Every structure is written in structure tokens, then in C-alpha cells.
Short mmCIF file of C-alpha atoms in Angstrom, two decimals:
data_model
loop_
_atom_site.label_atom_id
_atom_site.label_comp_id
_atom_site.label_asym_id
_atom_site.label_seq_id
_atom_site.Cartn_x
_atom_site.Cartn_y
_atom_site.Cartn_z
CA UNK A 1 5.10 101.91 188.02
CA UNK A 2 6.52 101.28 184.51
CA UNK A 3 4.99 103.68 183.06
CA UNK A 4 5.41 106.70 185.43
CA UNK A 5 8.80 108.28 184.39
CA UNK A 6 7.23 108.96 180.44
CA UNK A 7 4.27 110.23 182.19
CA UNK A 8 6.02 112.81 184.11
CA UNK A 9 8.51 113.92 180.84
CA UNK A 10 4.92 114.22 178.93
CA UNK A 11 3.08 115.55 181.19
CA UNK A 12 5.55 118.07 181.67
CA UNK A 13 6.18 118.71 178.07
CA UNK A 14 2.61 119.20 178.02
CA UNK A 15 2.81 122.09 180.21
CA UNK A 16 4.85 123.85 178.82
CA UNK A 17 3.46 123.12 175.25
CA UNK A 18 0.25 125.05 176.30
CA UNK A 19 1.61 127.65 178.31
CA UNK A 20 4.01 128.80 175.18
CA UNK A 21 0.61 129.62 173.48
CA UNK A 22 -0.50 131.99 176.39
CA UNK A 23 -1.66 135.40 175.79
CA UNK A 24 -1.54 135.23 172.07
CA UNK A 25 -3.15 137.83 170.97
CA UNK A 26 -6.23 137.03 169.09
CA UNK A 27 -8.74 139.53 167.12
CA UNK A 28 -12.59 139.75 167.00
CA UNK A 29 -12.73 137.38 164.37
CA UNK A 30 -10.27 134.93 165.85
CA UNK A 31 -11.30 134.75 170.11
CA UNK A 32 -13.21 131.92 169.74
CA UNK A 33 -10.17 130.41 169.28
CA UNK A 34 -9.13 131.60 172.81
CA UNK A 35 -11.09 128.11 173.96
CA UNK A 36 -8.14 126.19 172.73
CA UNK A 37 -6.28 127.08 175.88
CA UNK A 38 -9.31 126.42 178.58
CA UNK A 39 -9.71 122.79 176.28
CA UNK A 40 -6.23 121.72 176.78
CA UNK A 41 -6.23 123.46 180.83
CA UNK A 42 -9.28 120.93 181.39
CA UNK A 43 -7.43 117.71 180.15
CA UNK A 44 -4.06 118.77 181.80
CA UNK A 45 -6.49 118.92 185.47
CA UNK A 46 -7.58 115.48 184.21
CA UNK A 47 -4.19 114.14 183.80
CA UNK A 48 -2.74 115.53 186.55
CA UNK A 49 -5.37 114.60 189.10
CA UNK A 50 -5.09 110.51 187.27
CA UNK A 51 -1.53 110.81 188.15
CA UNK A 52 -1.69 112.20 191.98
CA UNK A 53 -4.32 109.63 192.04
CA UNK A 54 -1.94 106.71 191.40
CA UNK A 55 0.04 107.38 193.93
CA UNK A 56 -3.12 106.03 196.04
CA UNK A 57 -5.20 107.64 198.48
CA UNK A 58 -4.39 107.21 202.92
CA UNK A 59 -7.63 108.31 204.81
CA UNK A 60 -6.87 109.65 208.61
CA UNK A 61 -7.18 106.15 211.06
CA UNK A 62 -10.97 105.48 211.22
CA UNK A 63 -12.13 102.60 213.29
CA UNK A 64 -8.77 102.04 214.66
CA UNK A 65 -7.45 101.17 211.17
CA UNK A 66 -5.11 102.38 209.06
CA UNK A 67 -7.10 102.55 205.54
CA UNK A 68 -4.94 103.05 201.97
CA UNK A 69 -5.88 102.12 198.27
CA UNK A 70 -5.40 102.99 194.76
CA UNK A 71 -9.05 104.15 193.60
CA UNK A 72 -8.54 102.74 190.38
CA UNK A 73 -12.27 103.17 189.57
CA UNK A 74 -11.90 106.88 189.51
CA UNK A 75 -8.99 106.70 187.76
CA UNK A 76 -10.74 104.88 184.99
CA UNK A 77 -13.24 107.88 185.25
CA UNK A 78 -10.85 110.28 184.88
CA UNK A 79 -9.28 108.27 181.83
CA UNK A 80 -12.58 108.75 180.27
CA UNK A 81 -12.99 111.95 180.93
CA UNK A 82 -9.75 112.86 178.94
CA UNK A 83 -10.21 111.00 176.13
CA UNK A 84 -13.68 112.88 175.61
CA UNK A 85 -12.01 116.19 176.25
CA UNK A 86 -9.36 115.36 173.54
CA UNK A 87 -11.93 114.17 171.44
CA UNK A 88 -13.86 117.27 171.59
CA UNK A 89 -10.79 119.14 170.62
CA UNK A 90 -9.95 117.35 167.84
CA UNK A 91 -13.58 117.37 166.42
CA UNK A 92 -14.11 121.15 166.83
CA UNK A 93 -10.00 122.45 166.27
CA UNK A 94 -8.35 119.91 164.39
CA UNK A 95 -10.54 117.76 162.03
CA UNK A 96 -12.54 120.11 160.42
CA UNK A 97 -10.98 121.08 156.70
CA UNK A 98 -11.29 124.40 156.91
CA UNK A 99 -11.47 127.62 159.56
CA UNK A 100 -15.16 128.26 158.20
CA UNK A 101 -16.36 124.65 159.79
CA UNK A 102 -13.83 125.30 163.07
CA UNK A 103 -15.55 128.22 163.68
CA UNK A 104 -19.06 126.68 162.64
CA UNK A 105 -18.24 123.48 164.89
CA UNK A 106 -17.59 126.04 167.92
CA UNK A 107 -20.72 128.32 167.57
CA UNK A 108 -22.81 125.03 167.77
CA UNK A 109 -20.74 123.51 170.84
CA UNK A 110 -21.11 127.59 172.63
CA UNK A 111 -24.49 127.22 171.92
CA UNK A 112 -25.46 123.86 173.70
CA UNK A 113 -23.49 125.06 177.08
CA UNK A 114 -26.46 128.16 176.32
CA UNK A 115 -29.42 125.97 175.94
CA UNK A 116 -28.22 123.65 179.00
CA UNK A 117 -27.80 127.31 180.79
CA UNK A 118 -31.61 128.01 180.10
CA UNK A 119 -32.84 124.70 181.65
CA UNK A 120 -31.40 125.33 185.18
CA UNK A 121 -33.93 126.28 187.63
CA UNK A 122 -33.36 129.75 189.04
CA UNK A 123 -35.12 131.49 191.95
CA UNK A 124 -33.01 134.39 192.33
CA UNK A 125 -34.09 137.65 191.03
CA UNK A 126 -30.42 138.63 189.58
CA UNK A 127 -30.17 134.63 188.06
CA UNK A 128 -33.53 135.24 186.07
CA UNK A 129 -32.42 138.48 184.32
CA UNK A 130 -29.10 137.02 183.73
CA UNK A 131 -30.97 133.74 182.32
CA UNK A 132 -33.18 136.12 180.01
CA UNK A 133 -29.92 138.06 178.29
CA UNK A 134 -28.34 134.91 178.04
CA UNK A 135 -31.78 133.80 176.02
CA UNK A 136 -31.35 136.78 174.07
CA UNK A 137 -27.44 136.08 172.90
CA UNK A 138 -28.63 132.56 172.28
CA UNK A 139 -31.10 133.55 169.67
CA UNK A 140 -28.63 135.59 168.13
CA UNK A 141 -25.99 132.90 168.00
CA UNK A 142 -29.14 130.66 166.80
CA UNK A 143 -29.35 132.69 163.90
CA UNK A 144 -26.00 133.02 162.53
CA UNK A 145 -25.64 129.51 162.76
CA UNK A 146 -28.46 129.07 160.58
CA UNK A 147 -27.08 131.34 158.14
CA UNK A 148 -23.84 129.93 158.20
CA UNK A 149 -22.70 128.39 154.38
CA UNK A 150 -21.72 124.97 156.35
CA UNK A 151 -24.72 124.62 158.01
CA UNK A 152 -26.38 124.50 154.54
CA UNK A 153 -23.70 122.15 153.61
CA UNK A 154 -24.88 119.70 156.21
CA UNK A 155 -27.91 116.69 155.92
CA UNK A 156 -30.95 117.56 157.46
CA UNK A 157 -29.96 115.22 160.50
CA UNK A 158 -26.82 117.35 161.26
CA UNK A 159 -28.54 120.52 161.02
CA UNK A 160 -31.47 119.08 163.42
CA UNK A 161 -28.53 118.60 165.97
CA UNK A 162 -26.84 121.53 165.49
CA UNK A 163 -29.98 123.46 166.05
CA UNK A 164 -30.32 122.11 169.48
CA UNK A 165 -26.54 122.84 170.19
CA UNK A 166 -25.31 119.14 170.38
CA UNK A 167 -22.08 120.26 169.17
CA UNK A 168 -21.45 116.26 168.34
CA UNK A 169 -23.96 116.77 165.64
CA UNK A 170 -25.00 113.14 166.02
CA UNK A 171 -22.37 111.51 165.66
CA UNK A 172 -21.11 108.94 168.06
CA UNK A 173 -17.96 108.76 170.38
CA UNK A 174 -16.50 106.39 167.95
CA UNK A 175 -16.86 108.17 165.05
CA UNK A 176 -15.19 111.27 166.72
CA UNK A 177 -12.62 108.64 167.37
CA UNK A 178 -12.20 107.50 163.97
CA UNK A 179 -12.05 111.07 162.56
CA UNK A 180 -9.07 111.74 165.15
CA UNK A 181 -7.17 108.60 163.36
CA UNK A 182 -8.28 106.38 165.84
CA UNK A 183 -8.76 102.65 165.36
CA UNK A 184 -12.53 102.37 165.98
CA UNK A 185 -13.13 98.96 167.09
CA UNK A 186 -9.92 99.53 169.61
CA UNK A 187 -11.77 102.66 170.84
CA UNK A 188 -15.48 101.09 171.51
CA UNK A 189 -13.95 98.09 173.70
CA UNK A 190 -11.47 101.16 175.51
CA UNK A 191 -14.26 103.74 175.75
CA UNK A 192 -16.73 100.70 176.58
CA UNK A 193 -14.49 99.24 179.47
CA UNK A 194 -14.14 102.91 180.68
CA UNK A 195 -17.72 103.70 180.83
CA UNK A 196 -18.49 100.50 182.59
CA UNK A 197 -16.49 102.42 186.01
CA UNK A 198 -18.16 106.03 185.21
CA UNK A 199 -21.63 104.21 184.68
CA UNK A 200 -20.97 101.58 187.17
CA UNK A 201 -21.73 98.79 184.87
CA UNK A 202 -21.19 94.74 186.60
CA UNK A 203 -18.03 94.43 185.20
CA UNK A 204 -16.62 97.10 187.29
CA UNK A 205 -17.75 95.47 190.14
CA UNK A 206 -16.88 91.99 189.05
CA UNK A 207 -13.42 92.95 188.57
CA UNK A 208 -13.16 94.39 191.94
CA UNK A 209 -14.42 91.47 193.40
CA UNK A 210 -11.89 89.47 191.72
CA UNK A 211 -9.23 91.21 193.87
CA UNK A 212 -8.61 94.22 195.25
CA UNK A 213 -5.39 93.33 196.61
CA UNK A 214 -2.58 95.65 196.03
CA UNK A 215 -0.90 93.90 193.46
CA UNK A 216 -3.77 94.17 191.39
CA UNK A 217 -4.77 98.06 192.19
CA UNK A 218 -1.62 98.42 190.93
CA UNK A 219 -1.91 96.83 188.24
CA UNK A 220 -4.89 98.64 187.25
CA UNK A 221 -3.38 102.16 187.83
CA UNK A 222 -0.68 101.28 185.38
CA UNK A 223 -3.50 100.31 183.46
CA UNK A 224 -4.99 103.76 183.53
CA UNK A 225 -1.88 105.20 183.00
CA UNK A 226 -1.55 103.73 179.35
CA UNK A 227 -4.93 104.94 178.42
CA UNK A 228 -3.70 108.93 179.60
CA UNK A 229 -0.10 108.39 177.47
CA UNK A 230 -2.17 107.89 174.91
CA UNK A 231 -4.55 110.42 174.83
CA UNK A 232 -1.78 112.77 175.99
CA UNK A 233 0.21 111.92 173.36
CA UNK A 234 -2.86 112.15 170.76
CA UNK A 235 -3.40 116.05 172.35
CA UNK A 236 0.36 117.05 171.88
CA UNK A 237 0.36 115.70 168.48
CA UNK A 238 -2.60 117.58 167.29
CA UNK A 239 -1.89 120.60 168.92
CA UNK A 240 1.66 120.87 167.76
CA UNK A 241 -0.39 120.39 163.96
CA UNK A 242 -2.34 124.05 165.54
CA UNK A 243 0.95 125.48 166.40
CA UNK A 244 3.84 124.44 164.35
CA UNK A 245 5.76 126.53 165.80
CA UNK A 246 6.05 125.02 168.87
CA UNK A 247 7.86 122.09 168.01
CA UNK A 248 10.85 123.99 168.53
CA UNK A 249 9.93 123.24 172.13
CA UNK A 250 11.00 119.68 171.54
CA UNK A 251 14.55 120.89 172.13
CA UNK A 252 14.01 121.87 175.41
CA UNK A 253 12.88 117.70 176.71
CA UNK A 254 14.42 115.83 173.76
CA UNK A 255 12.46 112.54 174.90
CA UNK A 256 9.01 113.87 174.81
CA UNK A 257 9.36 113.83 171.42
CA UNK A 258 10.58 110.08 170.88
CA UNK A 259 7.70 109.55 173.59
CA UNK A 260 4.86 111.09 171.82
CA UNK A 261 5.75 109.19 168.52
CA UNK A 262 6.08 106.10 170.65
CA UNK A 263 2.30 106.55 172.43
CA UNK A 264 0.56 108.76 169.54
CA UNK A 265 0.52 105.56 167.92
CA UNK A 266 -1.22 103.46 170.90
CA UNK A 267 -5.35 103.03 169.36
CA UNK A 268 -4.13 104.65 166.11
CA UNK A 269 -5.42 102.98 162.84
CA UNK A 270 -3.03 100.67 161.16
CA UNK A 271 -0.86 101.48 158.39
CA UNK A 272 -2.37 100.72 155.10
CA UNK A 273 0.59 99.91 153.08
CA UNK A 274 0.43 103.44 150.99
CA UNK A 275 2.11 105.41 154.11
CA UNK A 276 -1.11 106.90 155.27
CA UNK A 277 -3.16 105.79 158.73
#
């Protein structure tokens, strides 16, 4: 596939990126930024599994038939998947002006996983305790955020929706996108095309019934790989802006870097002329 040998020099780049950040130490006021690391271990298992993936999938002989086939509507999944895990990073570690909203953005995205925690349905006598301290650090968290200065800062609409732990705070995919440097109208039709496989819209299932040949499963895992350059790419960038340090790592694969300028730039927003995206 054309695009396979940048893959593997960024995806191992990538690696190594995030593992030169490991065990860092970090203080009280400072280990919520510890979630950096488990952000950027969740895309790499997206990114790697996308890849494996591409290299299609041979089931043991059922039926008397050999059966093979790229599963290109999972990798389209996966795609997606990545691109909202970036996008969460970003939003919560690298957009934000200042540590104060970082920090604020974080409290509100720790304390949706803590409401969704409170909804599950638990039987178990050990579960319900565990589900009532988890209540009670939830109330707490609940109340710092409401005290926070950039809470106050926020419209009414954004502080309904941090309340209720949508870490988002209402905004849409797209805007998330846009804030990232992301051409928005490039994003909807990507992220739209994407969710048509995770949410299996018609045209998922019109294109496979177009062909499923494997020319064209192929074709559509190189396809996937494009979108994971360049949210790879996107990831490494930002990062690297978290850590400048690390681009001292660049010596070690001199092409990632020629590679990430090459694919940080696939969705971004156009130049406008005054050297600023």
C-alpha cells in the first residue's frame, strides 16, 4: 500500500515520542496531567490495531472455503475513533490559553466518566458502596468546578454542560475540529463519511455493494490509512507543542519529521496570506 512505509516511520516515531515522557514526575497540583499519557496510549491502540487491520483478516476454512478480506468498515471505525481521541486531547491539553482552563477542561471531562459511573446498574454489595464513595468524590469535584474562576467566565449554556460533565461543553465535533486548526467543512464530510460505517448509515452499505472485490478493499484501506497519517501527524504535532523538548527526538528518525510536516497539513485550514492557518 502506498501509504504503509510513512505509517510505520510515524507510527514508530510515535512510540517513542510518548514513551520519552514516561514516568515524569508530576506533583499534586500537576497529576491530572498524568492523563496525557493514557490519551495518547488509547490512540496509539487505535492506530496500531487500523494498521494490523490492513493487512486483512483470514478466518480458519469454514464451509469448505477459504474466507479472507480487508474489513475496511472497521477500519473506518477505528479512523473515527482516533480522530475523536485526538480531538479530545487537543480540546482539553492543547487549545485552552491557559493551565487554569486545562485543568478546568479536565475536572469537567473526570467528572462525566463519574456521572456515567453512577448510572450503571449494580447488584453487588461491594459495587454499591463503591458506587456511593464514588457519589461522594463526585460532589466534591462538582463543587470545585463550580467555584472555579473559568467556570464563571463561561455563558450560562457552557456552564449547564459542564455541570452535567459533558466535558465537550456543547460544542460540536466540528468546532473541536476547527479549534485544533482544522478545516471545518473538510472535517464534517471526513467525520460524516466516517460515522456513516460506525452508525451504519446506507452509504456504507451502498459502497459495499458497489464492490467488495479486492481491488477495491484495498483501495479503501489505503483510504483509511490517510485519515490515521493525518490525525497521527495532528497528535505528534501538538504534543511536541506540550513537550518541546522532545523534538530532539527527531534526530533519532530524521523522516518523521519531513513526514509529520507533510500530513499535519492534510484537513488543516488554508493559509490566509498573513502566514497564519
Amino acid at each position: 500500500m502506498k501509504y504503509e512505509t510513512d505509517y510505520i516511520i510515524l507510527f514508530e516515531f510515535l512510540i517513542r515520542l510518548v514513551a520519552s515522557q514516561k514516568g515524569t514526575p508530576l506533583t499534586s497540583q500537576t497529576r491530572w496531567l498524568g492523563d496525557v499519557q493514557h490519551v495518547a496510549t488509547k490512540l496509539q491502540m487505535h492506530l496500531g490495531s487500523l494498521f494490523y487491520l490492513t493487512r486483512g483478516t483470514k478466518l480458519p476454512k469454514l464451509g469448505g472455503n477459504d474466507i479472507s478480506y480487508i474489513d475496511y468498515s472497521s477500519l473506518f471505525v477505528l479512523a473515527r475513533a482516533a480522530y475523536e481521541t485526538y480531538l479530545n486531547f487537543n480540546f482539553i491539553f492543547v487549545a485552552p490559553q491557559t493551565i487554569m482552563e486545562k485543568k478546568f477542561r479536565h475536572m469537567v471531562w473526570e467528572l462525566g466518566a463519574l456521572v456515567d459511573r453512577q448510572k450503571f446498574p449494580v447488584t453487588e454489595g461491594e459495587d454499591i458502596i463503591k458506587l456511593k464513595s464514588e457519589k461522594q468524590i463526585l460532589d466534591s469535584l462538582l463543587q470545585e468546578i463550580l467555584s472555579d474562576k473559568v467556570y464563571f467566565s463561561l455563558p450560562s449554556d457552557r456552564q449547564k454542560e459542564a455541570r452535567k460533565g459533558n466535558w465537550q461543553l456543547g460544542y460540536y465535533w466540528s468546532d473541536l475540529a476547527e479549534f485544533a486548526g482544522l478545516d471545518r467543512e473538510e472535517f464534517k464530510a471526513a467525520y460524516r463519511f466516517l460515522c456513516s460505517y460506525a452508525h451504519t448509515g446506507n452509504l456504507s452499505v451502498f459502497q459495499m455493494s458497489q464492490g467488495s472485490d479486492p481491488q477495491t478493499q484495498t483501495q479503501m484501506a489505503e483510504t483509511s490509512l490517510g485519515f490515521a497519517l493525518g490525525i497521527m501527524a495532528h497528535f505528534i504535532s501538538d504534543y511536541i507543542k506540550m513537550h518541546p523538548n522532545t523534538t530532539a527526538l527527531y534526530k533519532q528518525l530524521p523522516k518523521a519529521e519531513e513526514l509529520v510536516f507533510i500530513y499535519d497539513g492534510f484537513g488543516k485550514k488554508a493559509d490566509d496570506g498573513h502566514g497564519s492557518r
